[in-house]
């Protein structure tokens, strides 16, 4: 059996190297290397450039005829070319089985992964007690840690040589369910460790392989880079199919601070982007012109702290990968080690600023383009790709960025609704869709349009055709004649035309309101984060319905006229209610006919700012009469509506020698310094130079 390393180089031209900015195109093959021995192999590499030694360094799982088990070998060189040209001469074994009976790594140490912490190189590896015993017979891989003080040239075990992860411990760290019950297999291993860019803790990704079950990739976290057993927290489980493979490496994108998971499978090389909560948020697929199978192990060139770095080869900037070439196992099978040769593969940058829409709609004659996953077939009327509604129904591919298991946008049957991590942005009614286990033969069904939410905004929305797409979104298609629950419409609204709107990969979300204190002039999409200072109390005279943060500027009328169906607002008390009055107040107008009303007053030094006193009593005790009101039905001053129309004195407290309430003729309106909070229609009043003799008039109810 031969296991060899394959070097894969992806050229990046220009400044910046965040993967989310790039599109790649296959360029050329590079040199080939074969091991010279009939039984000799190297696989599962850890690959870095050490800026202290100024060397390219690679640690691999290595074996040849006559060795008891696999050992960790080490090579270094000034250039990558020198590294592979002098492969045989440069290699030396730096870590091997302990030779101690019953130790977890007596004969076999493999799957090296290197991380520098405080000047020391930590080696995370898988170990076996007896490499000659089939793992299915009872021996299985466990994970151990060793440390180097000479930058990776020699290592010493930590924790007295005890493993940090083994099957029993791993089972206890999982749930109480039987999903982690170990039935015998490879065990757990393939460790890949990073220091998290946000919380500063150490994260280990590792694989549990337990045929015939699907393999599981898990993540634990520790504050200690040696991961002592009492300092481990299980964070996440991924099924093998979520990454398309079980042999992975981890790195950090130094520009975006995203976690990168590098995996190889039968389609080539995949790089998954994870957010800080370990959710898959993106995928890059480096497709080869011919299917090139890869065996166990893939590593990205990083610095010793696992930051992805740029290599220079023949004058080009390049992201470089090294991996064992051979047959790769499916996520449902045990790991296999078959390798064939050592190759370079180069992918030049096709676009320096990849910024694709998260969703596209393609006619069935085209299907989804590269980088997209087809999440559904739809038998509907779409207006896109040169087709109009007059083309009628056709079969369309609904294409989304993301991964097979985590597309950015998906369609789920109404009986299932959107899964966790997605927001339902619309219901689609009575549509033929091939998705979620259904196909066209199932006839018309109801569907949930589900979108990922990033930067606090959904990536895809459905808007009515009368409104089109909101700011920052691109209309990728018109959807014709569909019942939908979206944008204020329901299925009962009947078939409508819709705009399918999506954001591009690279969008800036923020506050788009220029009046806000945190206005972002670069924001393309509003994320509802705007902070607009102002008065947020709807009862205030200077209420700002757009204000999100009260700045203490609210000003309140001394009195309000409120419709009888509504209570006086907080801070006000009812001093009277009047009946059968035409008024323009509280959202009502004269056209609504005569209504019943409350007179609400604020308290000034413990006294109501306004009172309604019967004419037989008039105003007193510091109140000034600002108007007579004639033949008004009122609940006030001991009278009720049952007493019929009465004459009343409208009484006001004074502040600074000025009445807080006045009644002004409609032809004059309120004086400066007063706020009109109501029109009162067809009332006999003695005020503002008018008397009862003038007949019913319209009046402005004015308040400080």
XYZ file of C-alpha atoms in Angstrom:
704
model
C 0.000 0.000 0.000
C 1.398 3.434 -0.889
C 0.384 6.680 0.737
C 1.909 9.861 -0.661
C 1.357 13.581 -0.079
C -0.181 15.778 -2.728
C 0.600 19.506 -2.692
C -2.183 21.661 -4.089
C -1.578 25.354 -4.769
C -4.277 27.934 -5.490
C -2.852 31.170 -6.872
C -4.144 34.443 -5.518
C -3.206 37.622 -7.353
C -3.586 41.102 -5.890
C -3.949 42.533 -2.419
C -6.025 40.946 0.309
C -6.749 37.297 0.681
C -10.077 36.863 2.441
C -11.537 33.800 0.732
C -14.956 35.465 0.563
C -13.447 37.942 -1.923
C -12.194 35.377 -4.413
C -13.278 33.186 -7.280
C -10.882 30.481 -8.468
C -10.238 28.866 -11.814
C -8.139 25.769 -12.490
C -4.752 26.513 -13.993
C -2.171 23.714 -14.175
C -0.690 20.598 -12.652
C 2.674 20.708 -10.963
C 5.457 18.202 -10.317
C 4.888 14.652 -9.142
C 6.694 12.691 -6.412
C 6.452 8.969 -5.705
C 7.864 7.172 -2.676
C 10.704 4.835 -3.644
C 9.963 1.939 -1.275
C 7.360 -0.665 -2.199
C 5.653 -0.237 1.153
C 6.032 3.371 2.247
C 3.530 6.108 2.773
C 2.876 9.568 4.213
C -0.514 11.056 4.923
C -2.561 13.246 7.342
C -0.138 16.211 7.158
C 0.135 19.386 9.222
C 1.716 22.108 7.089
C 3.002 25.543 8.105
C 5.529 28.267 7.426
C 7.526 29.183 10.526
C 8.569 32.876 10.382
C 11.030 32.393 13.247
C 13.067 29.679 11.519
C 12.048 30.952 8.087
C 11.242 27.388 7.080
C 8.367 25.504 5.486
C 7.557 22.622 7.825
C 5.377 19.563 7.430
C 4.577 16.789 9.887
C 2.995 13.624 8.508
C 1.859 10.189 9.517
C 4.671 8.056 8.102
C 5.416 4.340 7.773
C 7.566 1.987 5.752
C 8.369 -1.715 5.717
C 9.696 -2.961 9.067
C 8.176 -0.259 11.298
C 5.861 -1.415 14.105
C 3.270 1.236 13.405
C 2.846 4.703 11.948
C 5.096 7.431 13.366
C 5.110 11.225 13.060
C 7.762 12.350 10.593
C 9.062 15.875 10.054
C 10.585 17.767 7.152
C 11.636 21.383 6.744
C 13.027 23.424 3.866
C 13.552 26.991 2.702
C 11.084 26.556 -0.171
C 8.276 24.192 -1.065
C 10.249 23.032 -4.099
C 13.189 22.087 -1.886
C 10.798 20.394 0.505
C 9.559 17.874 -2.037
C 12.770 17.608 -4.090
C 14.710 16.449 -1.033
C 11.828 14.567 0.533
C 13.697 11.347 1.326
C 16.860 13.052 2.606
C 15.047 15.586 4.811
C 12.610 13.284 6.559
C 13.159 12.272 10.165
C 10.907 10.666 12.749
C 10.225 13.088 15.611
C 7.511 11.234 17.509
C 6.791 7.520 17.764
C 4.907 5.002 19.876
C 5.631 5.115 23.601
C 6.577 1.442 23.806
C 4.809 1.266 27.167
C 2.409 -1.652 27.582
C -1.260 -0.693 27.848
C -0.556 2.906 26.896
C -2.983 4.379 24.371
C -0.129 4.968 21.862
C 2.263 2.083 22.532
C 2.988 1.375 18.845
C 1.201 3.925 16.727
C 1.201 7.766 16.588
C -0.487 9.427 13.641
C -2.690 12.283 12.308
C -0.439 15.113 13.574
C -1.816 18.628 13.987
C 0.415 21.487 15.151
C -0.451 24.740 16.983
C 1.955 27.259 18.493
C 1.057 28.696 21.913
C 3.436 31.041 23.762
C 6.434 29.913 21.731
C 5.810 26.176 22.173
C 4.561 23.830 19.475
C 1.740 21.526 20.585
C 1.259 18.252 18.735
C -2.231 16.726 18.732
C -2.249 13.168 17.448
C -4.077 9.854 17.334
C -2.561 6.829 19.023
C -3.070 3.064 19.001
C -1.925 0.447 21.496
C -1.408 -2.270 18.880
C -1.299 -1.240 15.246
C -1.432 -4.876 14.094
C -4.825 -5.506 15.681
C -7.732 -4.586 13.453
C -9.522 -1.703 15.119
C -12.770 -3.613 14.688
C -11.356 -6.243 17.010
C -11.291 -3.964 20.044
C -8.341 -1.564 19.686
C -9.256 1.936 18.620
C -7.670 5.331 18.123
C -7.459 7.821 21.013
C -6.219 11.411 21.033
C -3.074 12.542 22.855
C -1.011 15.731 23.214
C 2.741 16.378 23.186
C 4.738 19.612 23.359
C 7.917 20.868 21.692
C 10.322 23.535 22.920
C 12.430 23.477 19.720
C 9.714 24.500 17.251
C 8.587 21.024 16.268
C 11.839 19.061 15.976
C 11.159 16.899 19.052
C 8.218 16.357 21.379
C 7.427 15.224 24.922
C 4.078 13.810 26.005
C 1.930 15.753 28.465
C -0.530 14.429 31.095
C 1.920 11.619 31.891
C 1.302 10.176 28.461
C -2.424 9.690 29.077
C -4.851 10.350 26.240
C -7.118 13.397 26.424
C -9.933 11.795 24.414
C -10.927 8.165 24.160
C -14.174 6.444 23.337
C -15.535 6.053 26.862
C -14.673 9.637 27.772
C -16.067 10.785 24.478
C -19.338 8.979 25.139
C -19.689 10.649 28.548
C -18.998 14.043 27.023
C -21.887 13.557 24.608
C -25.592 13.374 25.249
C -27.327 10.744 27.332
C -28.872 9.313 24.179
C -27.578 6.194 22.416
C -26.332 8.141 19.425
C -22.774 8.056 20.835
C -22.825 4.400 21.836
C -19.632 2.998 20.373
C -19.966 -0.271 18.482
C -16.362 -0.698 17.425
C -14.436 0.929 14.588
C -11.616 3.370 13.963
C -12.301 5.208 17.221
C -11.791 8.940 17.381
C -8.998 11.053 16.038
C -8.083 13.365 13.149
C -7.665 16.286 15.617
C -7.504 19.839 14.262
C -6.946 22.644 16.783
C -7.217 26.435 16.610
C -7.251 29.291 19.077
C -10.610 31.017 18.661
C -10.148 34.597 17.370
C -12.920 35.972 19.606
C -12.976 34.209 22.973
C -9.277 33.212 23.038
C -10.087 29.599 23.964
C -8.783 26.470 22.245
C -11.112 24.537 19.940
C -10.506 20.974 18.810
C -12.350 19.427 15.889
C -12.121 15.628 15.849
C -13.792 12.683 14.160
C -15.637 9.723 15.667
C -15.760 6.860 13.162
C -18.050 4.015 14.145
C -19.217 1.934 11.133
C -21.801 1.322 9.921
C -23.030 4.586 11.426
C -22.314 7.885 9.729
C -19.133 9.448 11.043
C -19.452 12.424 13.381
C -17.215 15.468 13.621
C -17.285 17.057 17.055
C -15.894 20.216 18.605
C -14.650 20.614 22.163
C -13.364 23.754 23.836
C -10.810 24.286 26.608
C -9.007 27.179 28.257
C -5.856 25.012 28.287
C -4.096 24.080 25.008
C -3.360 20.608 26.439
C -7.105 19.897 26.861
C -6.963 18.173 30.278
C -9.961 15.909 30.776
C -11.459 18.101 33.490
C -11.275 21.172 31.257
C -13.278 20.248 28.163
C -16.639 21.465 26.940
C -18.449 19.706 24.108
C -19.825 22.418 21.824
C -21.063 20.966 18.574
C -21.641 17.833 16.506
C -21.618 17.679 12.721
C -22.697 14.665 10.703
C -20.045 13.588 8.228
C -22.138 14.645 5.236
C -22.255 18.254 6.471
C -18.592 18.663 5.498
C -18.659 16.055 2.750
C -15.835 14.131 4.419
C -14.382 13.108 7.756
C -10.692 14.031 7.493
C -10.377 17.774 8.053
C -8.059 20.599 9.032
C -8.916 23.941 10.626
C -7.490 27.419 10.114
C -8.347 31.093 10.642
C -8.926 33.635 7.886
C -6.776 36.479 9.274
C -8.813 39.156 7.523
C -12.376 38.120 8.336
C -11.528 36.134 11.521
C -13.734 33.343 10.204
C -12.940 29.739 11.053
C -12.055 27.715 7.958
C -12.605 23.967 7.716
C -10.595 22.310 4.948
C -11.811 18.926 3.756
C -11.176 16.761 0.711
C -13.708 14.442 -0.873
C -14.501 12.874 -4.230
C -15.400 16.274 -5.706
C -12.039 17.849 -4.866
C -11.148 20.353 -2.147
C -13.768 22.149 -0.105
C -13.295 25.023 2.305
C -16.165 25.746 4.672
C -16.479 29.087 6.428
C -17.822 29.072 9.989
C -19.033 32.003 12.039
C -18.059 32.485 15.685
C -20.921 30.231 16.759
C -19.602 27.434 14.498
C -22.471 27.712 12.003
C -21.571 26.976 8.375
C -21.922 30.273 6.492
C -20.111 29.608 3.232
C -18.431 27.080 0.971
C -15.661 27.214 -1.606
C -15.318 24.298 -3.979
C -12.041 23.957 -5.887
C -13.139 21.830 -8.821
C -10.599 19.855 -10.820
C -10.956 19.328 -14.596
C -10.884 15.602 -13.957
C -12.064 13.868 -10.818
C -9.048 13.555 -8.541
C -9.725 11.401 -5.472
C -7.939 12.265 -2.257
C -7.146 10.025 0.640
C -6.916 10.718 4.329
C -5.669 14.101 5.427
C -5.632 17.623 4.056
C -3.861 20.658 5.470
C -3.736 24.313 4.553
C -0.505 26.267 4.723
C -0.750 28.499 7.786
C 1.527 30.206 10.231
C 2.161 28.293 13.477
C -0.866 29.977 15.068
C -3.113 28.610 12.314
C -3.637 31.883 10.444
C -4.020 31.166 6.740
C -1.060 32.717 4.918
C 0.026 33.438 1.379
C 2.849 31.482 -0.168
C 4.987 32.752 -3.039
C 5.807 30.308 -5.788
C 7.179 31.404 -9.171
C 6.350 34.987 -8.279
C 2.667 34.390 -7.583
C 0.733 34.711 -4.367
C -0.916 31.407 -3.561
C -2.909 29.552 -0.965
C -1.250 26.149 -0.709
C -2.707 22.854 0.438
C -1.027 19.511 1.021
C -2.956 16.267 1.102
C -2.720 12.535 0.604
C -3.984 11.496 -2.778
C -6.022 8.332 -3.206
C -9.492 6.973 -2.545
C -11.527 8.964 -0.078
C -14.153 7.326 2.125
C -17.755 8.413 2.136
C -19.051 9.990 5.357
C -20.736 6.670 6.118
C -17.602 4.547 5.885
C -14.426 4.034 7.823
C -11.356 6.105 6.928
C -9.261 4.555 4.158
C -5.593 5.208 3.385
C -4.789 4.839 -0.306
C -2.389 7.243 -2.037
C -1.002 7.433 -5.572
C 1.308 10.412 -6.016
C 2.409 13.918 -5.177
C 0.909 16.699 -7.294
C 0.616 20.456 -7.451
C -2.715 21.889 -8.560
C -3.087 25.598 -9.192
C -6.213 27.737 -9.324
C -5.783 31.317 -10.476
C -8.120 34.029 -9.269
C -10.901 34.492 -11.792
C -12.374 37.434 -9.877
C -10.708 39.549 -7.181
C -14.022 40.588 -5.687
C -16.479 37.723 -5.806
C -19.874 39.118 -4.877
C -22.530 36.702 -6.074
C -26.247 36.979 -5.360
C -27.289 34.492 -2.695
C -30.080 33.157 -4.940
C -30.465 32.769 -8.695
C -33.269 31.224 -10.753
C -32.213 29.191 -13.785
C -34.336 27.611 -16.480
C -34.196 23.813 -16.465
C -32.175 23.923 -19.666
C -29.302 25.483 -17.713
C -29.593 24.235 -14.115
C -27.591 25.878 -11.323
C -24.203 27.467 -12.060
C -20.965 26.655 -10.250
C -20.865 27.699 -6.557
C -24.646 27.184 -6.214
C -26.684 24.328 -4.798
C -30.016 23.442 -6.416
C -32.421 23.425 -3.489
C -35.626 22.897 -5.492
C -37.277 22.503 -8.855
C -40.326 24.751 -9.276
C -43.108 24.493 -11.849
C -44.181 28.139 -11.913
C -44.202 31.313 -14.006
C -40.907 33.166 -13.597
C -39.801 36.307 -15.353
C -36.006 36.037 -15.644
C -33.196 34.905 -17.945
C -34.932 36.476 -20.939
C -38.248 34.778 -20.171
C -41.432 36.693 -19.415
C -44.797 35.814 -17.941
C -46.087 35.209 -21.477
C -43.799 32.155 -21.618
C -46.139 30.507 -19.135
C -45.271 27.849 -16.599
C -41.968 26.066 -16.961
C -39.593 24.074 -14.812
C -37.051 26.227 -12.979
C -34.059 25.485 -10.779
C -34.037 27.411 -7.511
C -30.314 27.872 -6.813
C -28.725 29.023 -3.587
C -25.254 29.688 -2.307
C -24.165 27.690 0.740
C -23.678 23.988 1.268
C -25.872 21.033 0.450
C -26.960 20.749 4.060
C -26.909 24.484 4.821
C -28.024 26.473 1.753
C -28.516 30.184 2.225
C -32.153 29.867 1.126
C -34.359 26.791 0.868
C -37.922 25.641 0.295
C -39.514 23.447 2.963
C -42.893 21.773 2.799
C -45.546 23.569 4.853
C -45.901 20.527 7.082
C -42.242 20.915 8.097
C -41.780 24.682 8.079
C -38.313 26.231 8.270
C -35.604 24.467 10.277
C -33.643 26.021 13.107
C -31.306 28.747 11.914
C -33.683 29.938 9.176
C -36.373 32.602 9.062
C -39.611 31.987 7.166
C -39.931 34.987 4.868
C -43.007 33.801 2.944
C -45.587 31.087 2.456
C -46.118 29.927 -1.132
C -49.485 28.364 -1.823
C -50.539 25.626 -4.234
C -47.247 25.270 -6.147
C -45.591 22.220 -7.718
C -42.133 21.920 -6.193
C -39.482 19.251 -6.162
C -37.891 19.619 -2.745
C -37.944 18.340 0.824
C -38.898 14.821 -0.257
C -41.696 15.944 -2.623
C -41.764 16.141 -6.399
C -44.047 17.370 -9.168
C -46.043 14.140 -9.056
C -47.264 15.105 -5.583
C -49.175 17.965 -7.188
C -49.669 21.452 -5.816
C -48.495 21.907 -2.223
C -47.907 24.763 0.191
C -44.316 25.738 0.908
C -42.257 27.819 3.311
C -39.601 30.061 1.768
C -36.780 29.915 4.317
C -33.809 32.256 4.458
C -30.662 32.461 6.520
C -30.347 35.666 8.536
C -26.924 37.291 8.471
C -25.970 40.624 9.993
C -29.519 40.752 11.405
C -31.214 40.754 7.983
C -32.715 37.921 5.884
C -30.704 37.149 2.763
C -33.824 36.565 0.642
C -37.276 38.160 0.810
C -40.462 38.102 -1.259
C -42.025 41.496 -1.982
C -45.266 42.339 -3.756
C -44.793 43.525 -7.331
C -46.287 46.927 -6.474
C -43.380 47.561 -4.105
C -40.446 45.722 -5.703
C -37.290 44.950 -3.722
C -36.198 46.985 -0.703
C -33.007 49.014 -0.680
C -29.892 46.878 -0.973
C -31.673 43.821 -2.414
C -31.486 42.683 -6.034
C -34.534 41.380 -7.854
C -33.420 38.074 -9.355
C -36.824 37.176 -10.819
C -40.503 38.055 -11.036
C -42.800 35.314 -9.782
C -46.170 35.386 -11.499
C -49.670 34.467 -10.344
C -48.841 32.802 -7.012
C -50.816 32.733 -3.781
C -48.391 33.885 -1.089
C -48.363 34.923 2.513
C -45.848 37.742 2.445
C -45.490 41.505 2.538
C -48.914 42.019 4.128
C -50.743 39.668 1.760
C -52.293 36.271 2.493
C -53.493 33.328 0.417
C -56.974 34.875 0.606
C -55.662 37.862 -1.372
C -55.651 35.596 -4.412
C -52.819 35.021 -6.897
C -50.408 37.948 -7.095
C -47.164 38.842 -8.811
C -44.044 38.944 -6.679
C -40.444 40.124 -6.730
C -37.920 37.547 -5.507
C -35.260 39.671 -3.837
C -31.838 38.639 -2.564
C -28.680 40.178 -1.182
C -25.254 39.635 -2.637
C -22.609 37.763 -0.651
C -20.785 40.947 0.253
C -23.248 43.397 1.681
C -22.959 46.019 4.361
C -25.784 46.170 6.868
C -26.322 49.034 9.242
C -28.406 52.092 9.915
C -29.514 53.797 6.695
C -31.431 56.683 8.347
C -29.411 59.929 7.998
C -31.207 61.328 11.048
C -29.845 58.567 13.287
C -26.865 59.047 15.556
C -25.335 55.819 14.220
C -26.056 56.470 10.532
C -23.758 54.432 8.280
C -23.360 56.033 4.885
C -21.844 52.785 3.540
C -24.739 50.570 4.642
C -26.661 49.051 1.749
C -29.288 47.317 3.883
C -31.022 48.606 6.991
C -30.637 46.219 9.922
C -33.061 48.113 12.178
C -30.200 49.212 14.416
C -30.800 52.947 13.933
C -30.601 55.067 17.047
C -32.780 58.129 16.448
C -32.883 60.385 19.495
C -36.124 62.182 20.197
C -39.373 62.031 22.076
C -40.843 58.511 22.070
C -43.982 59.287 24.120
C -46.972 59.344 21.770
C -48.844 61.641 24.201
C -46.248 64.387 23.876
C -46.718 67.393 21.641
C -43.311 66.787 20.056
C -43.696 63.011 19.684
C -41.396 61.634 16.967
C -42.728 58.339 15.563
C -39.281 57.671 14.043
C -37.407 58.119 17.322
C -35.963 54.937 18.830
C -34.209 56.431 21.863
C -35.927 58.886 24.187
C -33.680 61.862 24.846
C -35.830 63.490 27.520
C -37.097 66.188 25.195
C -40.815 65.286 25.390
C -43.222 68.174 25.893
C -46.746 67.514 27.091
C -49.956 69.463 26.636
C -51.545 70.585 29.856
C -54.792 69.018 28.573
C -55.916 66.616 25.857
C -59.170 65.687 24.128
C -59.363 61.883 23.784
C -62.065 59.767 22.168
C -64.347 58.076 24.702
C -63.167 54.649 23.454
C -59.667 55.410 24.739
C -58.438 56.103 28.221
C -56.453 59.149 29.187
C -52.746 58.418 28.639
C -50.261 57.908 31.427
C -49.636 61.138 33.301
C -53.163 62.442 32.627
C -56.417 62.098 34.537
C -59.965 62.528 33.289
C -61.661 65.725 34.557
C -64.781 65.525 32.373
C -66.456 63.716 29.517
C -68.595 65.435 26.915
C -71.169 63.926 24.566
C -72.405 64.346 21.021
C -69.669 66.716 19.826
C -68.155 67.036 16.355
C -64.405 67.138 16.864
C -61.133 66.747 15.027
C -58.992 64.939 17.598
C -57.367 61.628 18.454
C -57.551 60.361 14.861
C -61.186 61.395 14.316
C -62.610 64.159 12.122
C -65.884 65.957 11.620
C -66.771 63.403 8.930
C -67.143 60.780 11.653
C -70.134 62.668 12.995
C -70.745 63.606 16.619
C -68.772 61.523 19.121
C -68.243 61.321 22.863
C -64.970 62.618 24.332
C -62.825 62.716 27.440
C -61.108 65.863 28.694
C -57.780 64.730 30.135
C -55.620 66.939 32.318
C -52.099 66.847 33.647
C -51.455 67.703 37.269
C -49.588 70.911 38.105
C -48.365 70.983 41.698
C -51.075 68.501 42.616
C -53.873 70.384 40.825
C -55.532 69.650 37.462
C -54.462 72.030 34.741
C -58.058 72.300 33.462
C -61.528 71.892 34.966
C -65.060 71.992 33.610
C -67.277 73.791 36.120
C -71.018 74.238 35.916
C -72.025 77.799 35.017
C -73.879 78.122 38.322
C -70.531 77.842 40.100
C -68.018 79.341 37.692
C -64.266 79.020 38.140
C -62.696 79.610 41.511
C -59.719 78.899 43.714
C -56.954 80.130 41.424
C -58.529 79.031 38.139
C -59.281 81.478 35.335
C -62.345 81.092 33.136
C -61.108 80.990 29.540
C -64.492 80.274 27.908
C -68.195 79.690 28.415
C -69.535 76.596 26.692
C -73.237 76.538 25.941
C -75.671 73.613 26.030
C -73.067 70.858 26.383
C -73.916 67.361 27.679
C -71.162 66.574 30.175
C -70.137 64.369 33.077
C -68.488 66.971 35.325
C -68.820 68.915 38.549
C -71.575 66.635 39.895
C -73.628 66.590 36.684
C -74.022 63.735 34.227
C -75.151 63.183 30.656
C -78.618 62.398 31.934
C -78.957 66.031 33.003
C -78.966 67.062 29.355
C -77.281 70.107 27.868
C -75.866 72.594 30.377
C -73.729 75.691 30.287
C -70.181 75.335 31.495
C -67.129 77.337 32.443
C -63.847 76.086 30.981
C -61.360 76.843 33.747
C -57.565 76.884 33.485
C -54.665 77.186 35.849
C -52.158 79.872 35.011
C -48.412 79.465 34.693
C -46.260 82.590 34.683
C -49.394 84.688 34.438
C -50.601 82.858 31.317
C -53.533 80.425 31.119
C -52.472 76.885 30.325
C -55.666 76.298 28.292
C -57.423 78.613 25.855
C -60.312 78.304 23.376
C -59.663 80.165 20.127
C -62.017 80.712 17.228
C -61.231 78.541 14.214
C -60.477 81.646 12.162
C -57.683 82.546 14.556
C -56.323 79.140 15.621
C -53.994 78.812 18.613
C -51.666 81.581 19.603
C -47.898 81.218 19.625
C -46.723 79.017 22.452
C -49.893 76.910 22.437
C -50.515 73.538 20.840
C -53.856 72.757 19.200
C -54.824 69.244 20.214
C -58.423 69.355 18.960
C -60.942 71.114 16.760
C -64.403 71.390 18.342
C -67.260 71.870 15.888
C -70.599 73.705 16.053
C -70.441 74.813 19.698
C -71.993 77.878 21.290
C -69.184 79.517 23.214
C -68.215 82.745 24.818
C -64.553 83.127 24.009
C -62.061 84.946 21.831
C -64.479 87.868 21.293
C -67.449 85.664 20.414
C -70.637 85.036 22.391
C -73.654 82.774 22.351
C -75.397 85.293 20.135
C -73.008 84.442 17.326
C -74.480 80.949 17.149
C -72.541 77.667 16.962
C -68.942 78.101 15.820
C -65.856 75.954 15.294
C -63.106 76.247 17.887
C -59.478 75.347 18.496
C -58.807 73.736 21.865
C -55.356 75.106 22.684
C -52.977 73.987 25.385
C -49.580 74.940 26.676
